[in-house]
Amino acid sequence: MVPNIRDIVGYVETNDWAFTQGHRLCPGCNAPMVANWATLAAKSLGYEPVVGAATGCLEVSSTIYPFTSWNVPYIHNAFENVAATISGAEAAYRSLLNRKKIDNDKIKFIAFAGDGGTYDIGLQALSGAIERGHDFVYILYDNEGYMNTGNQRSGSTPPGADSTTEPVGKALSGKLQLKKSIVDIIAGHEGVYAATAVTSEPWDFMRKMQAALEFEGPAFISILAPCVRFWRIPDDSGPEVTKLAVETKYWPLWEYNMGVYKVTKKPKTFKPVKEYITKLGRYNKLMKRPDANEILEEMQNYVDAKWDRLLALEEISKDKPIRRKI
Ligand SMILES: Cc1ncc(C[n+]2csc(CCOP(=O)(O)OP(=O)(O)O)c2C)c(N)n1
Ligand code: SF4
């Protein structure tokens, strides 16, 4: 069974969204697309989503008391603990099923969090939940910064991007450190499904969502989801920009399943990473620095090396899972 376009259109036509109207996310924000696509994929496959969200734009903008945009059971969380909460709910559910106190086996637990809530403060809760082998899907909408609190840098902010805590100026070329490779960190837990996705490829995301939902154990999808406000891009350009991220090797599309790596999109030719960087206003100040070309060259070498490494991992792990069960 695959996510069915007719079912999805049906939910849209009857206004039967899991994540519905009334939220206060900025116009053009890519986070609501992620929430909608993830929950529509789950519903079209016959699952009943139970959702938790960590503090971040998606959470604070969709649950302003006494209103909510969530049309499914929803658990409010702090910045650090959505994985702990959702794994507790999943364990309770599994216990009820095992003891035959309930017979609905279609419930699926989905956690949403931003990059701050995932790469940084929520990482230990997420790592624990994955290591314990809970059956849940964790969706990271990666907007590469602490946006809800006004564009502070996170472990995901790329070098050279302008943020309030590491502004680009004469003294500093913005953040100096590289972005953490979060999907590799999750893959390091081994007994897991993990993938990258992007807002310009909804069907790729839906397919990975299906794989995540059907995986019996912890699953994780990191989707590049622009913050139009602090990436300084036009409101209608989020998916256009993420398309470029894939075409320049900035954000390769791949998945990991119990030890096996697979690159899910292999463009025949690539554009230089400069094309992506110069589309984003958050790099405008960097481009004005005298060392801009040097920094761009470093970035190009980095994305080239990461891409080659990914292809090598795919080749070496082909048909060689390192685990067979959770
Ligand atoms: C322990 C803790 N530290 C700091 C905060 C303040 N805080 C709330 S949301 C947030 C940033 C959220 O960033 P991210 O998870 O990337 O989500 P986004 O707002 O970008 O969607 C911060 C720092 C908090 N709520 N709890
Ligand atoms: S600040 Fe950015 S991430 Fe937050 S709602 Fe606005 S566009 Fe979305």
mmCIF file of N, CA and C in Angstrom, residues 193-267:
data_model
loop_
_atom_site.group_PDB
_atom_site.id
_atom_site.type_symbol
_atom_site.label_atom_id
_atom_site.label_comp_id
_atom_site.label_asym_id
_atom_site.label_seq_id
_atom_site.Cartn_x
_atom_site.Cartn_y
_atom_site.Cartn_z
ATOM 1 N N TYR A 193 15.282 3.362 11.141
ATOM 2 C CA TYR A 193 15.131 3.880 9.782
ATOM 3 C C TYR A 193 15.354 5.383 9.877
ATOM 4 N N ALA A 194 16.188 5.926 9.004
ATOM 5 C CA ALA A 194 16.454 7.370 9.043
ATOM 6 C C ALA A 194 16.571 7.888 7.611
ATOM 7 N N ALA A 195 16.103 9.104 7.386
ATOM 8 C CA ALA A 195 16.132 9.624 6.011
ATOM 9 C C ALA A 195 16.196 11.139 6.011
ATOM 10 N N THR A 196 16.670 11.665 4.894
ATOM 11 C CA THR A 196 16.542 13.106 4.661
ATOM 12 C C THR A 196 15.398 13.303 3.670
ATOM 13 N N ALA A 197 14.796 14.491 3.722
ATOM 14 C CA ALA A 197 13.735 14.830 2.772
ATOM 15 C C ALA A 197 13.795 16.329 2.555
ATOM 16 N N VAL A 198 12.905 16.810 1.705
ATOM 17 C CA VAL A 198 13.001 18.199 1.320
ATOM 18 C C VAL A 198 11.614 18.688 0.890
ATOM 19 N N THR A 199 11.321 19.955 1.091
ATOM 20 C CA THR A 199 9.953 20.410 0.792
ATOM 21 C C THR A 199 9.668 20.535 -0.703
ATOM 22 N N SER A 200 10.704 20.422 -1.537
ATOM 23 C CA SER A 200 10.431 20.471 -2.980
ATOM 24 C C SER A 200 10.078 19.090 -3.540
ATOM 25 N N GLU A 201 10.124 18.062 -2.696
ATOM 26 C CA GLU A 201 9.866 16.690 -3.170
ATOM 27 C C GLU A 201 8.829 16.021 -2.270
ATOM 28 N N PRO A 202 7.541 16.466 -2.363
ATOM 29 C CA PRO A 202 6.538 15.896 -1.453
ATOM 30 C C PRO A 202 6.376 14.383 -1.569
ATOM 31 N N TRP A 203 6.475 13.826 -2.816
ATOM 32 C CA TRP A 203 6.257 12.377 -2.952
ATOM 33 C C TRP A 203 7.421 11.586 -2.390
ATOM 34 N N ASP A 204 8.618 12.125 -2.514
ATOM 35 C CA ASP A 204 9.767 11.474 -1.889
ATOM 36 C C ASP A 204 9.560 11.451 -0.372
ATOM 37 N N PHE A 205 9.068 12.568 0.161
ATOM 38 C CA PHE A 205 8.799 12.635 1.602
ATOM 39 C C PHE A 205 7.705 11.643 1.994
ATOM 40 N N MET A 206 6.632 11.606 1.201
ATOM 41 C CA MET A 206 5.507 10.691 1.504
ATOM 42 C C MET A 206 5.983 9.232 1.469
ATOM 43 N N ARG A 207 6.838 8.911 0.498
ATOM 44 C CA ARG A 207 7.327 7.537 0.396
ATOM 45 C C ARG A 207 8.184 7.200 1.625
ATOM 46 N N LYS A 208 9.002 8.166 2.042
ATOM 47 C CA LYS A 208 9.837 7.926 3.228
ATOM 48 C C LYS A 208 8.966 7.874 4.486
ATOM 49 N N MET A 209 7.906 8.661 4.472
ATOM 50 C CA MET A 209 6.953 8.639 5.599
ATOM 51 C C MET A 209 6.324 7.246 5.692
ATOM 52 N N GLN A 210 5.972 6.705 4.543
ATOM 53 C CA GLN A 210 5.394 5.351 4.518
ATOM 54 C C GLN A 210 6.399 4.329 5.064
ATOM 55 N N ALA A 211 7.650 4.430 4.607
ATOM 56 C CA ALA A 211 8.682 3.494 5.093
ATOM 57 C C ALA A 211 8.841 3.647 6.600
ATOM 58 N N ALA A 212 8.791 4.887 7.073
ATOM 59 C CA ALA A 212 8.953 5.156 8.507
ATOM 60 C C ALA A 212 7.790 4.586 9.307
ATOM 61 N N LEU A 213 6.581 4.762 8.792
ATOM 62 C CA LEU A 213 5.390 4.276 9.512
ATOM 63 C C LEU A 213 5.365 2.752 9.546
ATOM 64 N N GLU A 214 5.820 2.138 8.458
ATOM 65 C CA GLU A 214 5.764 0.678 8.386
ATOM 66 C C GLU A 214 6.951 0.006 9.073
ATOM 67 N N PHE A 215 7.981 0.779 9.366
ATOM 68 C CA PHE A 215 9.155 0.245 10.061
ATOM 69 C C PHE A 215 8.761 -0.097 11.498
ATOM 70 N N GLU A 216 9.055 -1.309 11.922
ATOM 71 C CA GLU A 216 8.650 -1.695 13.286
ATOM 72 C C GLU A 216 9.742 -1.296 14.261
ATOM 73 N N GLY A 217 9.713 -0.040 14.665
ATOM 74 C CA GLY A 217 10.730 0.494 15.559
ATOM 75 C C GLY A 217 10.874 1.983 15.317
ATOM 76 N N PRO A 218 11.957 2.563 15.835
ATOM 77 C CA PRO A 218 12.107 4.016 15.717
ATOM 78 C C PRO A 218 12.467 4.449 14.294
ATOM 79 N N ALA A 219 11.827 5.521 13.848
ATOM 80 C CA ALA A 219 12.102 6.045 12.511
ATOM 81 C C ALA A 219 12.241 7.555 12.608
ATOM 82 N N PHE A 220 13.081 8.082 11.753
ATOM 83 C CA PHE A 220 13.442 9.496 11.859
ATOM 84 C C PHE A 220 13.548 10.085 10.448
ATOM 85 N N ILE A 221 12.896 11.215 10.223
ATOM 86 C CA ILE A 221 13.052 11.895 8.921
ATOM 87 C C ILE A 221 13.417 13.348 9.183
ATOM 88 N N SER A 222 14.489 13.772 8.553
ATOM 89 C CA SER A 222 14.903 15.168 8.665
ATOM 90 C C SER A 222 14.568 15.867 7.357
ATOM 91 N N ILE A 223 13.661 16.826 7.420
ATOM 92 C CA ILE A 223 13.231 17.493 6.187
ATOM 93 C C ILE A 223 13.662 18.960 6.204
ATOM 94 N N LEU A 224 14.393 19.336 5.172
ATOM 95 C CA LEU A 224 14.852 20.727 5.059
ATOM 96 C C LEU A 224 13.635 21.599 4.765
ATOM 97 N N ALA A 225 13.314 22.487 5.707
ATOM 98 C CA ALA A 225 12.061 23.253 5.651
ATOM 99 C C ALA A 225 12.349 24.729 5.926
ATOM 100 N N PRO A 226 12.513 25.526 4.874
ATOM 101 C CA PRO A 226 12.944 26.908 5.071
ATOM 102 C C PRO A 226 12.058 27.733 6.005
ATOM 103 N N CYS A 227 12.746 28.550 6.782
ATOM 104 C CA CYS A 227 12.111 29.630 7.534
ATOM 105 C C CYS A 227 12.248 30.860 6.622
ATOM 106 N N VAL A 228 11.147 31.243 5.992
ATOM 107 C CA VAL A 228 11.250 32.346 5.017
ATOM 108 C C VAL A 228 11.683 33.647 5.699
ATOM 109 N N ARG A 229 11.283 33.771 6.956
ATOM 110 C CA ARG A 229 11.573 35.003 7.698
ATOM 111 C C ARG A 229 13.087 35.210 7.895
ATOM 112 N N PHE A 230 13.759 34.170 8.405
ATOM 113 C CA PHE A 230 15.166 34.374 8.765
ATOM 114 C C PHE A 230 16.159 33.833 7.729
ATOM 115 N N TRP A 231 15.651 33.121 6.730
ATOM 116 C CA TRP A 231 16.531 32.795 5.604
ATOM 117 C C TRP A 231 16.533 33.978 4.635
ATOM 118 N N ARG A 232 15.651 34.940 4.939
ATOM 119 C CA ARG A 232 15.536 36.151 4.108
ATOM 120 C C ARG A 232 15.263 35.784 2.658
ATOM 121 N N ILE A 233 14.169 35.030 2.472
ATOM 122 C CA ILE A 233 13.776 34.645 1.106
ATOM 123 C C ILE A 233 12.301 35.019 0.904
ATOM 124 N N PRO A 234 11.867 35.203 -0.341
ATOM 125 C CA PRO A 234 10.460 35.545 -0.559
ATOM 126 C C PRO A 234 9.514 34.460 -0.035
ATOM 127 N N ASP A 235 8.336 34.890 0.401
ATOM 128 C CA ASP A 235 7.371 33.967 1.022
ATOM 129 C C ASP A 235 7.031 32.755 0.153
ATOM 130 N N ASP A 236 7.058 32.947 -1.182
ATOM 131 C CA ASP A 236 6.615 31.835 -2.032
ATOM 132 C C ASP A 236 7.790 31.010 -2.573
ATOM 133 N N SER A 237 8.978 31.144 -1.972
ATOM 134 C CA SER A 237 10.144 30.516 -2.614
ATOM 135 C C SER A 237 10.734 29.327 -1.851
ATOM 136 N N GLY A 238 10.094 28.911 -0.756
ATOM 137 C CA GLY A 238 10.679 27.824 0.058
ATOM 138 C C GLY A 238 11.040 26.580 -0.766
ATOM 139 N N PRO A 239 10.051 25.950 -1.431
ATOM 140 C CA PRO A 239 10.367 24.727 -2.189
ATOM 141 C C PRO A 239 11.357 24.968 -3.327
ATOM 142 N N GLU A 240 11.296 26.147 -3.951
ATOM 143 C CA GLU A 240 12.254 26.460 -5.032
ATOM 144 C C GLU A 240 13.690 26.444 -4.480
ATOM 145 N N VAL A 241 13.828 26.990 -3.296
ATOM 146 C CA VAL A 241 15.146 27.051 -2.657
ATOM 147 C C VAL A 241 15.620 25.650 -2.234
ATOM 148 N N THR A 242 14.707 24.823 -1.723
ATOM 149 C CA THR A 242 15.149 23.489 -1.287
ATOM 150 C C THR A 242 15.466 22.605 -2.496
ATOM 151 N N LYS A 243 14.812 22.874 -3.625
ATOM 152 C CA LYS A 243 15.146 22.142 -4.859
ATOM 153 C C LYS A 243 16.611 22.411 -5.213
ATOM 154 N N LEU A 244 16.984 23.666 -5.094
ATOM 155 C CA LEU A 244 18.357 24.063 -5.381
ATOM 156 C C LEU A 244 19.336 23.419 -4.373
ATOM 157 N N ALA A 245 18.866 23.259 -3.140
ATOM 158 C CA ALA A 245 19.721 22.624 -2.119
ATOM 159 C C ALA A 245 20.083 21.198 -2.541
ATOM 160 N N VAL A 246 19.130 20.504 -3.168
ATOM 161 C CA VAL A 246 19.404 19.135 -3.637
ATOM 162 C C VAL A 246 20.296 19.180 -4.884
ATOM 163 N N GLU A 247 19.990 20.121 -5.769
ATOM 164 C CA GLU A 247 20.735 20.191 -7.042
ATOM 165 C C GLU A 247 22.194 20.639 -6.865
ATOM 166 N N THR A 248 22.524 21.183 -5.692
ATOM 167 C CA THR A 248 23.898 21.655 -5.457
ATOM 168 C C THR A 248 24.661 20.772 -4.466
ATOM 169 N N LYS A 249 24.054 19.625 -4.079
ATOM 170 C CA LYS A 249 24.659 18.710 -3.091
ATOM 171 C C LYS A 249 24.622 19.269 -1.677
ATOM 172 N N TYR A 250 23.991 20.440 -1.492
ATOM 173 C CA TYR A 250 23.922 20.959 -0.124
ATOM 174 C C TYR A 250 23.118 19.990 0.751
ATOM 175 N N TRP A 251 22.044 19.428 0.185
ATOM 176 C CA TRP A 251 21.140 18.578 0.967
ATOM 177 C C TRP A 251 20.843 17.301 0.167
ATOM 178 N N PRO A 252 21.733 16.330 0.192
ATOM 179 C CA PRO A 252 21.469 15.098 -0.555
ATOM 180 C C PRO A 252 20.263 14.343 0.016
ATOM 181 N N LEU A 253 19.556 13.658 -0.869
ATOM 182 C CA LEU A 253 18.400 12.868 -0.433
ATOM 183 C C LEU A 253 18.835 11.410 -0.308
ATOM 184 N N TRP A 254 18.689 10.860 0.878
ATOM 185 C CA TRP A 254 19.141 9.488 1.112
ATOM 186 C C TRP A 254 18.388 8.885 2.282
ATOM 187 N N GLU A 255 18.537 7.593 2.435
ATOM 188 C CA GLU A 255 17.913 6.920 3.576
ATOM 189 C C GLU A 255 18.834 5.819 4.111
ATOM 190 N N TYR A 256 18.565 5.445 5.323
ATOM 191 C CA TYR A 256 19.363 4.429 6.024
ATOM 192 C C TYR A 256 18.367 3.469 6.660
ATOM 193 N N ASN A 257 18.595 2.171 6.449
ATOM 194 C CA ASN A 257 17.679 1.199 7.034
ATOM 195 C C ASN A 257 18.489 0.037 7.613
ATOM 196 N N MET A 258 18.626 -0.001 8.918
ATOM 197 C CA MET A 258 19.325 -1.090 9.626
ATOM 198 C C MET A 258 20.728 -1.347 9.072
ATOM 199 N N GLY A 259 21.416 -0.299 8.685
ATOM 200 C CA GLY A 259 22.793 -0.471 8.224
ATOM 201 C C GLY A 259 22.982 -0.251 6.738
ATOM 202 N N VAL A 260 21.881 -0.244 5.997
ATOM 203 C CA VAL A 260 21.991 -0.101 4.547
ATOM 204 C C VAL A 260 21.686 1.342 4.133
ATOM 205 N N TYR A 261 22.642 1.949 3.429
ATOM 206 C CA TYR A 261 22.464 3.330 2.950
ATOM 207 C C TYR A 261 21.954 3.301 1.515
ATOM 208 N N LYS A 262 21.054 4.245 1.199
ATOM 209 C CA LYS A 262 20.581 4.342 -0.189
ATOM 210 C C LYS A 262 20.406 5.821 -0.535
ATOM 211 N N VAL A 263 21.016 6.206 -1.632
ATOM 212 C CA VAL A 263 20.830 7.589 -2.106
ATOM 213 C C VAL A 263 19.557 7.577 -2.941
ATOM 214 N N THR A 264 18.582 8.395 -2.585
ATOM 215 C CA THR A 264 17.273 8.293 -3.236
ATOM 216 C C THR A 264 17.105 9.255 -4.403
ATOM 217 N N LYS A 265 18.042 10.153 -4.583
ATOM 218 C CA LYS A 265 18.012 10.997 -5.785
ATOM 219 C C LYS A 265 19.450 11.279 -6.215
ATOM 220 N N LYS A 266 19.708 10.941 -7.488
ATOM 221 C CA LYS A 266 21.069 11.173 -7.996
ATOM 222 C C LYS A 266 21.002 12.062 -9.224
ATOM 223 N N PRO A 267 21.041 13.369 -9.023
ATOM 224 C CA PRO A 267 21.014 14.254 -10.186
ATOM 225 C C PRO A 267 22.188 13.928 -11.109
#
